[in-house]
Rosetta silent file (secondary structure, phi, psi, omega in degrees, C-alpha in Angstrom):
SEQUENCE: MVITYYGYPKCGTCKKAKAWLDAEGVSYHDVHIVETPPSKEELKKIVETSGKPLKKFYNTSGMKYRELGLKDKIPSMSEDEQFELLASDGMLIKRPLVTDGVKVTVGYKESDFTENWKS
SCORE:     score description
SCORE:     0.000 S_00000001
   1 L     0.000   94.305  170.291    0.221   11.134   14.823 S_00000001
   2 L   -42.556  121.806  163.371   -2.225   10.894   11.576 S_00000001
   3 L   -87.689  123.505  157.011   -2.973    7.387   10.473 S_00000001
   4 E   -97.296  104.207 -160.309   -3.263    7.164    6.615 S_00000001
   5 E  -109.164  109.012 -171.827   -5.125    4.181    5.387 S_00000001
   6 E   -90.961  108.112  169.291   -4.865    3.585    1.407 S_00000001
   7 E  -144.102  175.353  157.642   -7.329    1.045    0.332 S_00000001
   8 L  -126.009  115.740  179.038   -9.953   -0.102   -1.899 S_00000001
   9 L   -18.422  -39.699  164.857  -13.397   -0.706   -1.066 S_00000001
  10 L   -76.774  -18.383 -171.027  -13.880   -3.920   -3.325 S_00000001
  11 L   -75.123  114.369  169.830  -10.672   -5.502   -1.953 S_00000001
  12 H   -64.687  -25.282  175.421  -11.607   -8.165    0.997 S_00000001
  13 H   -76.180  -12.133  174.155   -8.255   -7.816    2.429 S_00000001
  14 H   -76.772  -37.607 -173.949   -9.126   -4.019    2.654 S_00000001
  15 H   -85.088  -21.111  177.458  -12.265   -4.507    4.309 S_00000001
  16 H   -73.216  -16.065  173.630  -10.717   -6.978    6.993 S_00000001
  17 H   -74.946  -35.040  163.851   -8.155   -4.554    7.724 S_00000001
  18 H   -59.942  -43.730  165.010  -10.418   -1.793    8.117 S_00000001
  19 H   -72.538   -7.530 -173.260  -12.759   -3.688   10.385 S_00000001
  20 H   -80.242  -43.238 -173.975   -9.797   -4.765   12.463 S_00000001
  21 H   -61.801  -52.381  177.323   -9.026   -0.823   12.687 S_00000001
  22 H   -39.223  -67.387 -176.031  -12.669   -0.064   13.461 S_00000001
  23 H   -27.727  -62.279  175.880  -12.848   -2.969   16.231 S_00000001
  24 H   -55.680  -16.927 -161.787   -9.634   -1.358   17.782 S_00000001
  25 L    71.853   40.856  178.232  -10.845    2.042   17.898 S_00000001
  26 L  -109.889  108.416 -164.113   -8.122    3.487   15.412 S_00000001
  27 L   -80.300  144.552  162.338   -9.142    6.619   14.131 S_00000001
  28 L  -155.176 -171.535 -174.619   -7.294    7.210   10.557 S_00000001
  29 E  -108.364  137.513  170.199   -7.969    9.056    7.416 S_00000001
  30 E  -107.932  126.053 -148.447   -9.124    6.921    4.592 S_00000001
  31 E  -113.132  113.768  150.647   -7.597    7.472    1.003 S_00000001
  32 E   -70.859  107.225 -174.049   -9.344    5.569   -2.082 S_00000001
  33 L   -70.564  -27.403  177.338   -5.904    4.388   -3.420 S_00000001
  34 L   -76.604  -26.885  166.892   -7.487    4.189   -7.018 S_00000001
  35 L   -57.212  -46.924 -155.188   -9.076    7.671   -6.943 S_00000001
  36 L  -109.376   -8.657 -154.137   -6.442    9.141   -4.878 S_00000001
  37 L   -14.031  125.555  159.523   -3.051    6.964   -5.389 S_00000001
  38 L   -26.452  137.032 -176.627   -0.149    8.252   -3.194 S_00000001
  39 L   -70.491 -168.028 -178.431    2.130   10.536   -5.214 S_00000001
  40 H   -92.926  -12.349  178.357    5.706    9.309   -6.414 S_00000001
  41 H   -88.379  -52.635  174.488    7.109   11.550   -3.576 S_00000001
  42 H   -34.654  -64.668  171.191    4.499   10.191   -0.913 S_00000001
  43 H   -38.112  -59.124 -174.588    5.691    6.758   -2.299 S_00000001
  44 H   -70.316  -27.905  166.395    9.551    7.094   -1.815 S_00000001
  45 H   -81.509  -10.556  168.758    8.803    8.205    1.663 S_00000001
  46 H   -82.867  -68.641  179.136    6.460    5.590    2.620 S_00000001
  47 H   -36.965  -47.811  173.438    8.966    3.079    1.015 S_00000001
  48 H   -72.811  -26.547 -175.155   12.075    4.410    2.929 S_00000001
  49 H   -58.145  -47.518 -166.311    9.988    4.705    5.979 S_00000001
  50 H   -68.211  -35.126  177.005    9.112    1.198    5.956 S_00000001
  51 L    88.060   -5.792 -177.757   12.452   -0.078    5.457 S_00000001
  52 L   -80.854  164.869 -178.797   11.027   -2.898    3.053 S_00000001
  53 L   -88.485  149.679  177.134   12.396   -3.332   -0.829 S_00000001
  54 H   -49.012  -53.661  177.719   10.189   -1.515   -3.308 S_00000001
  55 H   -35.150  -23.108  178.292    9.453   -4.718   -4.619 S_00000001
  56 H  -110.848    0.211  144.608    6.806   -5.208   -1.865 S_00000001
  57 L   -61.388  -16.791 -178.440    4.767   -2.480   -2.945 S_00000001
  58 E   -76.254  126.862  160.336    3.369   -4.405   -5.842 S_00000001
  59 L   -65.090   81.623  176.001    0.093   -5.970   -5.949 S_00000001
  60 L   -77.499   32.174  162.449    1.705   -9.015   -7.647 S_00000001
  61 L  -130.823   -5.544  155.410   -1.582  -10.989   -7.846 S_00000001
  62 L   -32.921  134.405 -176.441   -3.554   -8.093   -9.563 S_00000001
  63 H   -62.046  -62.264  175.444   -5.035   -8.452  -12.850 S_00000001
  64 H   -55.538  -16.806  155.802   -3.199   -4.881  -13.815 S_00000001
  65 H   -69.847  -23.256  174.131    0.367   -6.473  -12.876 S_00000001
  66 H   -63.969  -60.698  169.543   -0.477   -9.357  -15.111 S_00000001
  67 H   -25.255  -55.858  169.075   -1.636   -7.131  -17.983 S_00000001
  68 L   -79.427   -5.690 -154.512    1.290   -5.467  -17.981 S_00000001
  69 L    40.757   52.723  170.047    3.599   -8.096  -17.435 S_00000001
  70 H   -53.659  -25.045 -178.546    5.362   -6.171  -14.703 S_00000001
  71 H   -62.070  -44.968 -163.043    7.212   -9.329  -13.388 S_00000001
  72 H   -82.592  -22.123 -175.102    9.219   -9.291  -16.461 S_00000001
  73 H   -84.863  -31.788  178.439    9.335   -5.799  -16.800 S_00000001
  74 L   -70.514  -36.367  158.882   10.426   -4.546  -13.371 S_00000001
  75 L   -34.526  -50.571 -176.036   13.923   -5.929  -13.110 S_00000001
  76 L   -81.401   -3.455 -162.200   14.884   -3.855  -15.994 S_00000001
  77 L   -93.740  136.885  177.455   13.328   -0.556  -14.613 S_00000001
  78 L   -77.240  165.682 -156.781   15.204    2.031  -12.585 S_00000001
  79 H   -61.862  -49.287 -164.153   14.023    2.798   -9.077 S_00000001
  80 H   -78.005  -26.285  169.554   12.315    6.040  -10.296 S_00000001
  81 H   -75.944  -13.375  170.152   10.495    4.711  -13.035 S_00000001
  82 H   -87.372   -7.982 -179.251    9.046    2.276  -10.896 S_00000001
  83 H   -87.785  -19.940  174.556    7.813    4.751   -8.034 S_00000001
  84 H   -59.885  -42.614  150.567    6.689    6.489  -11.496 S_00000001
  85 H   -40.654  -76.061 -163.850    4.497    3.311  -12.263 S_00000001
  86 H   -68.850  -11.607 -178.396    2.939    2.560   -8.816 S_00000001
  87 L   -98.406   -7.235  162.073    1.834    6.306   -8.452 S_00000001
  88 L   -42.179  -52.835 -152.470    0.427    6.085  -11.713 S_00000001
  89 L  -161.218  114.354 -164.788   -2.445    3.825  -11.140 S_00000001
  90 L   -75.829   -9.341  167.951   -3.240    2.648   -7.434 S_00000001
  91 L   -80.918   -9.430 -176.777   -4.193   -0.860   -8.441 S_00000001
  92 L   -98.664    1.379 -174.729   -0.735   -1.949   -8.941 S_00000001
  93 E   -96.299  126.964  167.849    0.309   -0.619   -4.935 S_00000001
  94 L   -57.948  136.867 -177.426   -0.398   -3.732   -2.600 S_00000001
  95 L  -112.885  108.926   41.788   -3.197   -2.973   -0.246 S_00000001
  96 L   -75.215  145.332  162.943   -4.204   -1.759    2.289 S_00000001
  97 E  -111.780  143.716 -164.794   -1.271    0.455    2.914 S_00000001
  98 E  -141.435  148.591  174.741   -1.428    2.067    5.956 S_00000001
  99 E  -147.503  163.146  170.591    1.228    4.819    7.618 S_00000001
 100 L  -152.432   34.495 -176.413    1.440    7.272   10.157 S_00000001
 101 L    75.518  -24.416  164.872    4.766    8.396    8.922 S_00000001
 102 L  -104.861  -29.771  175.995    6.837    6.417   11.165 S_00000001
 103 L  -113.876  167.474  168.950    5.275    2.956   10.774 S_00000001
 104 E  -160.834  119.497 -169.342    4.173    1.527    7.877 S_00000001
 105 E  -110.506  144.873 -179.819    2.048   -1.886    7.146 S_00000001
 106 E  -134.013  116.916 -178.823    1.820   -3.135    3.370 S_00000001
 107 L    90.206 -164.245  166.354   -1.188   -5.815    3.135 S_00000001
 108 L  -126.654  109.822  179.075   -2.867   -7.210    5.928 S_00000001
 109 L  -129.599  158.558 -150.322   -1.634   -9.568    8.974 S_00000001
 110 H  -113.171  -41.154 -178.501   -3.649   -9.238   12.009 S_00000001
 111 H   -54.932  -50.334 -172.016    0.050   -9.479   13.874 S_00000001
 112 H   -56.081  -53.720 -165.653    1.520   -6.579   12.044 S_00000001
 113 H   -55.617  -83.441  169.752   -1.532   -4.319   12.649 S_00000001
 114 H    -1.977  -71.935 -169.976   -1.686   -5.416   16.731 S_00000001
 115 H   -53.887  -41.507 -179.286    1.899   -4.699   16.733 S_00000001
 116 H   -92.622  -33.545 -174.570    1.783   -1.395   14.772 S_00000001
 117 H  -103.815  -10.741 -167.797   -1.563   -0.043   15.222 S_00000001
 118 L   -85.533  101.280 -166.026   -3.015   -0.947   18.638 S_00000001
 119 L   -47.996    0.000    0.000   -3.057    1.803   20.988 S_00000001
């Protein structure tokens, strides 16, 4: 199973996550989340697979999220509109986002990575 890692090179959390994956010898396909964000369909699959609510996939501490005032807008948006929005800008997606199609981690927490990605 191929692991896809969606990250942003300047993100400190992403750097920690990558360092962990590299140190554990986990091979992954590295995708720049801003240059190549996951498509709406890919995001739907990832969210569904994760079992987590859609709101967990927002980078709520990001400047873009605050600039767009999404905290107030999201509650009135349809799920489809939210997927469309996330797919339109990788900076809105919480990162790193790692999936192998069966498991998903959002953000970096060493215990989650150990549980999901350690071979």
